[in-house]
Amino acid sequence: MRSHAPDRRSLLRQGLALAAMPWLPARAQSGRAGDAAPQARIVPRSGEALPLVGLGSWITFNVGNDAAARERCADVMQAFFAAGGRLVDSSPMYGSSQEVIGHGLRRSGALQRVFAADKVWVAPASRGPAQIEASRRLWGVPRFDLLQVHNLLAWREHLPALFEMKAAGGVRHVGITTSEGRRHGEFEQIMRSQPLDFVQLTYSLRDRRAEERLLPLARERGIAVIANRPFEQGDLLSALARHPLPPWAAELQCTSWAQLALKFVVSHPAVTCAIPATTRVDHVQENLAAARGPWPDAALRRRMVEHFDRL
Amino acid sequence: MTEWWTYRLGSFLMFSPRTYAGLVERYNAELWPLQPLLLVLCGLALARAWGARSESPGRWVWALLGAAWLWVGWAFHHQRFAAINWAAEYVAWACAVQGLALLWVGAVRGRLGFWGEVSAARSAGGLVVAFALFGQPLLGVALGRPWVQAESFGVMNDPTALATLGFLVLAQRPPWWLLPVPLLSCVLGGALASALHAPAAWLAPALAGAAVVCAGWRRRASPPLAGAGPA
C-alpha cells in the first residue's frame, strides 16, 4: 500500500491539475511511463490518486478450493497491476474471494501497490472488528486502505467504529455501499450526515439512477465514488453485443462495447473509480485500456446515452 | 427491509455456473466409485420397502438414508460447497439433524416400518425413489450435463432428499416432522438450479411437493403401528 499521506508537492500538483481540468481525469501515478499508464482521479479527502479502473471480485474470484481457477485469478490480478491498476474490492460476503485475492497479491508481489478495499458485513456490529481482522488476514495486508459498510447493514453501529478505527490509524478511508439502486434515499441521508471518504454504488450506461442525486451530492460533499456493476454482471454487454459499435467510438479509441460502457462510467466527473470484475486476463487489460486515451465531453456523453436508449 | 422485492433469484448466486460445475465434478471424481455402490444399495432398499408384505421396521434402510444425509451434510455442504457459499454451513447442520433423526426414529427405534398393500400413494413413493436413483442423473445427462457432473443419491443433495421423501411415503405413518428438511432441501436445490439456468430446475421441488402430499395421505390412511402411541 502507499504511504498514508501524500506529500505537499504532489497534493499541490494534483490540486492544480484538478483546478485546470475540473472533471477530466488526472494522470495515474502508476510508475509506468507515457500512454501506458491509466488515468487517475484524486480521492478528495486524502488527495491520493487512484487509477480510474479497479478490480471487483463478486462471483469471479469466488472459486473455492479449485487450484487451477485460483491461479487464473492470480493471473488476472498480475495483469491488472502490470497495466497500472491499484484498487481491488471485495467483501466477506463474497465466499472465498478474499482468500483468492490474498493469493493473487502474494503471487503478484503487489502488497505494497494495492489499494485494498474491503467491507464489513455482519450483525450485530459488535462482531465487526473480528470480521475485519479475519478479512485482513485473508488479504495478507497490514491494514485496509478502505473499509465500507456493506449494503448499509447495521451502519449506525458500524460507522462510528470505523471512524474510530480510522482515527487510530487502523484504516485509511471509510465508506458505505449499495448496489442496483437500492435504498438511495437512506444512502443520501448518510452521505449528508456522515464524514464519509467513499461511497460505492451502481452506475452504468443503462442504470443511471445515481446521476439524479447521489453523484452530484458526492461532488458537493467531496466524497470519492466507486462505481460497481459497470457491466451489470455481463448482462449489459450481452444486450449490446448484437449491435455494432457506433462510428464515434473510434473518436474515443474504444474498440469494444466494454470499453465504451466503461469510459461512459469513469468519465462522469463524480466517479473516482469503476470496478468491473472478470476472470480473463485479456478482459482486464481491455478494461484498463478504457482508462486511457481521449475522454468524452458532456455533449458526447449525452450522445452515448441517446444512442444506448435507442438500441 | 423494504428492498427485498428488488432482488432476483440470481442476485443471491455468489459463484459462477462454471465454478459450481467444477466443484461437483471434482467431488464426484474424489468419491468414485462410491456412486454406483450407493445406487445398488438404495435400489435394494427400494426393493425391500416396496416388497414388504408383512410389517417390517426396515432398520437398515433408514440407517442407509441417515448415513447418506450425514455424509451429504459433511462432505458436500460443509467441506466443499461452503467454500463458495457461506449459507451451505447452515444446510450442513440441517442435513446433520435430518440424518440423526432418521437414524434414531428409523434405525434405532424401528418406528418407520414398511408394510402395506399396493396403493396409488405407495406407488408414487416408489416412483419418487426410482426417479431420485435413476431419473435425476439420467435426466441431467440427457439435458446436456456431463456424466462427471451427475448428481446421485448419497452424494448430492437433491437425489438424497427426494429418495428420503419417497421412502417416507412408503413407510407407515411417517412423522410429519421428518418431511420439512427434505422438502426445503429440494426447494433450495431447485432455486439453485434455476439461478444456474439449469434446465428442468422445477422438477425436483415439484416431485418433493407431490411426495409430501402423498405422505400426508398415507398418514391419514394408515393405522398406527403396533406398539405405537400410549398404552
mmCIF file of N, CA, C and O in Angstrom, chain B residues 17-18 20-26 28-29 32 35 136-152 156 198-199:
data_model
loop_
_atom_site.group_PDB
_atom_site.id
_atom_site.type_symbol
_atom_site.label_atom_id
_atom_site.label_comp_id
_atom_site.label_asym_id
_atom_site.label_seq_id
_atom_site.Cartn_x
_atom_site.Cartn_y
_atom_site.Cartn_z
ATOM 1 N N PRO B 17 -21.691 -20.477 -12.650
ATOM 2 C CA PRO B 17 -22.063 -21.856 -13.008
ATOM 3 C C PRO B 17 -20.825 -22.718 -13.251
ATOM 4 O O PRO B 17 -20.798 -23.892 -12.883
ATOM 5 N N ARG B 18 -19.821 -22.135 -13.832
ATOM 6 C CA ARG B 18 -18.588 -22.880 -14.116
ATOM 7 C C ARG B 18 -17.918 -23.344 -12.821
ATOM 8 O O ARG B 18 -17.431 -24.472 -12.732
ATOM 9 N N TYR B 20 -19.372 -23.847 -9.896
ATOM 10 C CA TYR B 20 -20.188 -24.884 -9.259
ATOM 11 C C TYR B 20 -20.019 -26.222 -9.986
ATOM 12 O O TYR B 20 -19.852 -27.269 -9.345
ATOM 13 N N ALA B 21 -20.037 -26.169 -11.310
ATOM 14 C CA ALA B 21 -19.883 -27.408 -12.085
ATOM 15 C C ALA B 21 -18.525 -28.048 -11.795
ATOM 16 O O ALA B 21 -18.422 -29.277 -11.633
ATOM 17 N N GLY B 22 -17.501 -27.240 -11.687
ATOM 18 C CA GLY B 22 -16.164 -27.758 -11.394
ATOM 19 C C GLY B 22 -16.102 -28.397 -10.015
ATOM 20 O O GLY B 22 -15.456 -29.432 -9.818
ATOM 21 N N LEU B 23 -16.788 -27.770 -9.061
ATOM 22 C CA LEU B 23 -16.802 -28.304 -7.696
ATOM 23 C C LEU B 23 -17.470 -29.684 -7.674
ATOM 24 O O LEU B 23 -16.946 -30.634 -7.070
ATOM 25 N N VAL B 24 -18.624 -29.815 -8.352
ATOM 26 C CA VAL B 24 -19.337 -31.106 -8.384
ATOM 27 C C VAL B 24 -18.486 -32.155 -9.102
ATOM 28 O O VAL B 24 -18.398 -33.309 -8.667
ATOM 29 N N GLU B 25 -17.847 -31.731 -10.156
ATOM 30 C CA GLU B 25 -17.023 -32.662 -10.935
ATOM 31 C C GLU B 25 -15.853 -33.209 -10.099
ATOM 32 O O GLU B 25 -15.592 -34.417 -10.083
ATOM 33 N N ARG B 26 -15.185 -32.325 -9.386
ATOM 34 C CA ARG B 26 -14.050 -32.780 -8.564
ATOM 35 C C ARG B 26 -14.523 -33.668 -7.415
ATOM 36 O O ARG B 26 -13.891 -34.675 -7.089
ATOM 37 N N ASN B 28 -17.239 -35.569 -7.371
ATOM 38 C CA ASN B 28 -17.591 -36.874 -7.935
ATOM 39 C C ASN B 28 -16.339 -37.717 -8.199
ATOM 40 O O ASN B 28 -16.309 -38.912 -7.919
ATOM 41 N N ALA B 29 -15.324 -37.057 -8.739
ATOM 42 C CA ALA B 29 -14.096 -37.794 -9.068
ATOM 43 C C ALA B 29 -13.427 -38.332 -7.802
ATOM 44 O O ALA B 29 -12.908 -39.451 -7.784
ATOM 45 N N TRP B 32 -15.573 -41.441 -6.549
ATOM 46 C CA TRP B 32 -15.763 -42.600 -7.428
ATOM 47 C C TRP B 32 -14.978 -43.804 -6.921
ATOM 48 O O TRP B 32 -13.853 -43.633 -6.507
ATOM 49 N N GLN B 35 -20.459 -43.849 -5.970
ATOM 50 C CA GLN B 35 -21.786 -43.550 -6.523
ATOM 51 C C GLN B 35 -22.541 -44.804 -6.964
ATOM 52 O O GLN B 35 -23.695 -45.003 -6.552
ATOM 53 N N GLN B 136 -33.021 -38.740 -12.087
ATOM 54 C CA GLN B 136 -32.349 -37.435 -11.943
ATOM 55 C C GLN B 136 -30.961 -37.411 -12.604
ATOM 56 O O GLN B 136 -30.675 -36.494 -13.381
ATOM 57 N N PRO B 137 -30.113 -38.415 -12.332
ATOM 58 C CA PRO B 137 -28.813 -38.379 -13.030
ATOM 59 C C PRO B 137 -28.959 -38.503 -14.546
ATOM 60 O O PRO B 137 -28.279 -37.789 -15.293
ATOM 61 N N LEU B 138 -29.873 -39.386 -14.992
ATOM 62 C CA LEU B 138 -30.030 -39.592 -16.436
ATOM 63 C C LEU B 138 -30.625 -38.360 -17.109
ATOM 64 O O LEU B 138 -30.217 -37.993 -18.214
ATOM 65 N N LEU B 139 -31.571 -37.729 -16.416
ATOM 66 C CA LEU B 139 -32.188 -36.540 -16.997
ATOM 67 C C LEU B 139 -31.141 -35.437 -17.180
ATOM 68 O O LEU B 139 -31.097 -34.765 -18.207
ATOM 69 N N GLY B 140 -30.283 -35.272 -16.160
ATOM 70 C CA GLY B 140 -29.231 -34.264 -16.259
ATOM 71 C C GLY B 140 -28.348 -34.513 -17.465
ATOM 72 O O GLY B 140 -28.037 -33.582 -18.225
ATOM 73 N N VAL B 141 -27.972 -35.766 -17.652
ATOM 74 C CA VAL B 141 -27.109 -36.108 -18.795
ATOM 75 C C VAL B 141 -27.858 -35.875 -20.097
ATOM 76 O O VAL B 141 -27.305 -35.321 -21.064
ATOM 77 N N ALA B 142 -29.148 -36.284 -20.126
ATOM 78 C CA ALA B 142 -29.944 -36.097 -21.347
ATOM 79 C C ALA B 142 -30.074 -34.616 -21.696
ATOM 80 O O ALA B 142 -30.185 -34.253 -22.871
ATOM 81 N N LEU B 143 -30.054 -33.764 -20.689
ATOM 82 C CA LEU B 143 -30.210 -32.325 -20.936
ATOM 83 C C LEU B 143 -28.873 -31.619 -21.117
ATOM 84 O O LEU B 143 -28.799 -30.394 -21.100
ATOM 85 N N GLY B 144 -27.809 -32.391 -21.239
ATOM 86 C CA GLY B 144 -26.533 -31.795 -21.621
ATOM 87 C C GLY B 144 -25.469 -31.733 -20.544
ATOM 88 O O GLY B 144 -24.369 -31.261 -20.783
ATOM 89 N N ARG B 145 -25.789 -32.209 -19.336
ATOM 90 C CA ARG B 145 -24.769 -32.173 -18.275
ATOM 91 C C ARG B 145 -23.816 -33.359 -18.454
ATOM 92 O O ARG B 145 -24.271 -34.483 -18.666
ATOM 93 N N PRO B 146 -22.519 -33.165 -18.352
ATOM 94 C CA PRO B 146 -21.585 -34.295 -18.493
ATOM 95 C C PRO B 146 -21.791 -35.321 -17.365
ATOM 96 O O PRO B 146 -22.195 -34.965 -16.254
ATOM 97 N N TRP B 147 -21.488 -36.582 -17.654
ATOM 98 C CA TRP B 147 -21.622 -37.652 -16.656
ATOM 99 C C TRP B 147 -20.882 -37.319 -15.364
ATOM 100 O O TRP B 147 -21.341 -37.608 -14.271
ATOM 101 N N VAL B 148 -19.720 -36.733 -15.534
ATOM 102 C CA VAL B 148 -18.874 -36.474 -14.364
ATOM 103 C C VAL B 148 -19.473 -35.441 -13.420
ATOM 104 O O VAL B 148 -18.989 -35.253 -12.304
ATOM 105 N N GLN B 149 -20.527 -34.752 -13.876
ATOM 106 C CA GLN B 149 -21.201 -33.777 -13.005
ATOM 107 C C GLN B 149 -22.567 -34.286 -12.542
ATOM 108 O O GLN B 149 -23.367 -33.530 -11.997
ATOM 109 N N ALA B 150 -22.847 -35.568 -12.787
ATOM 110 C CA ALA B 150 -24.159 -36.126 -12.437
ATOM 111 C C ALA B 150 -24.384 -36.051 -10.927
ATOM 112 O O ALA B 150 -23.450 -36.199 -10.138
ATOM 113 N N GLU B 151 -25.639 -35.804 -10.543
ATOM 114 C CA GLU B 151 -25.994 -35.745 -9.126
ATOM 115 C C GLU B 151 -26.623 -37.070 -8.740
ATOM 116 O O GLU B 151 -27.634 -37.464 -9.312
ATOM 117 N N SER B 152 -26.018 -37.763 -7.789
ATOM 118 C CA SER B 152 -26.511 -39.101 -7.452
ATOM 119 C C SER B 152 -26.818 -39.225 -5.966
ATOM 120 O O SER B 152 -26.347 -38.425 -5.140
ATOM 121 N N MET B 156 -25.083 -36.217 -3.496
ATOM 122 C CA MET B 156 -25.580 -34.855 -3.674
ATOM 123 C C MET B 156 -26.919 -34.666 -2.972
ATOM 124 O O MET B 156 -27.619 -35.621 -2.642
ATOM 125 N N ALA B 198 -30.117 -24.053 -15.064
ATOM 126 C CA ALA B 198 -30.157 -25.473 -15.403
ATOM 127 C C ALA B 198 -31.561 -25.814 -15.900
ATOM 128 O O ALA B 198 -32.547 -25.320 -15.343
ATOM 129 N N PRO B 199 -31.667 -26.644 -16.930
ATOM 130 C CA PRO B 199 -32.996 -26.997 -17.421
ATOM 131 C C PRO B 199 -33.741 -27.877 -16.410
ATOM 132 O O PRO B 199 -33.117 -28.583 -15.613
#
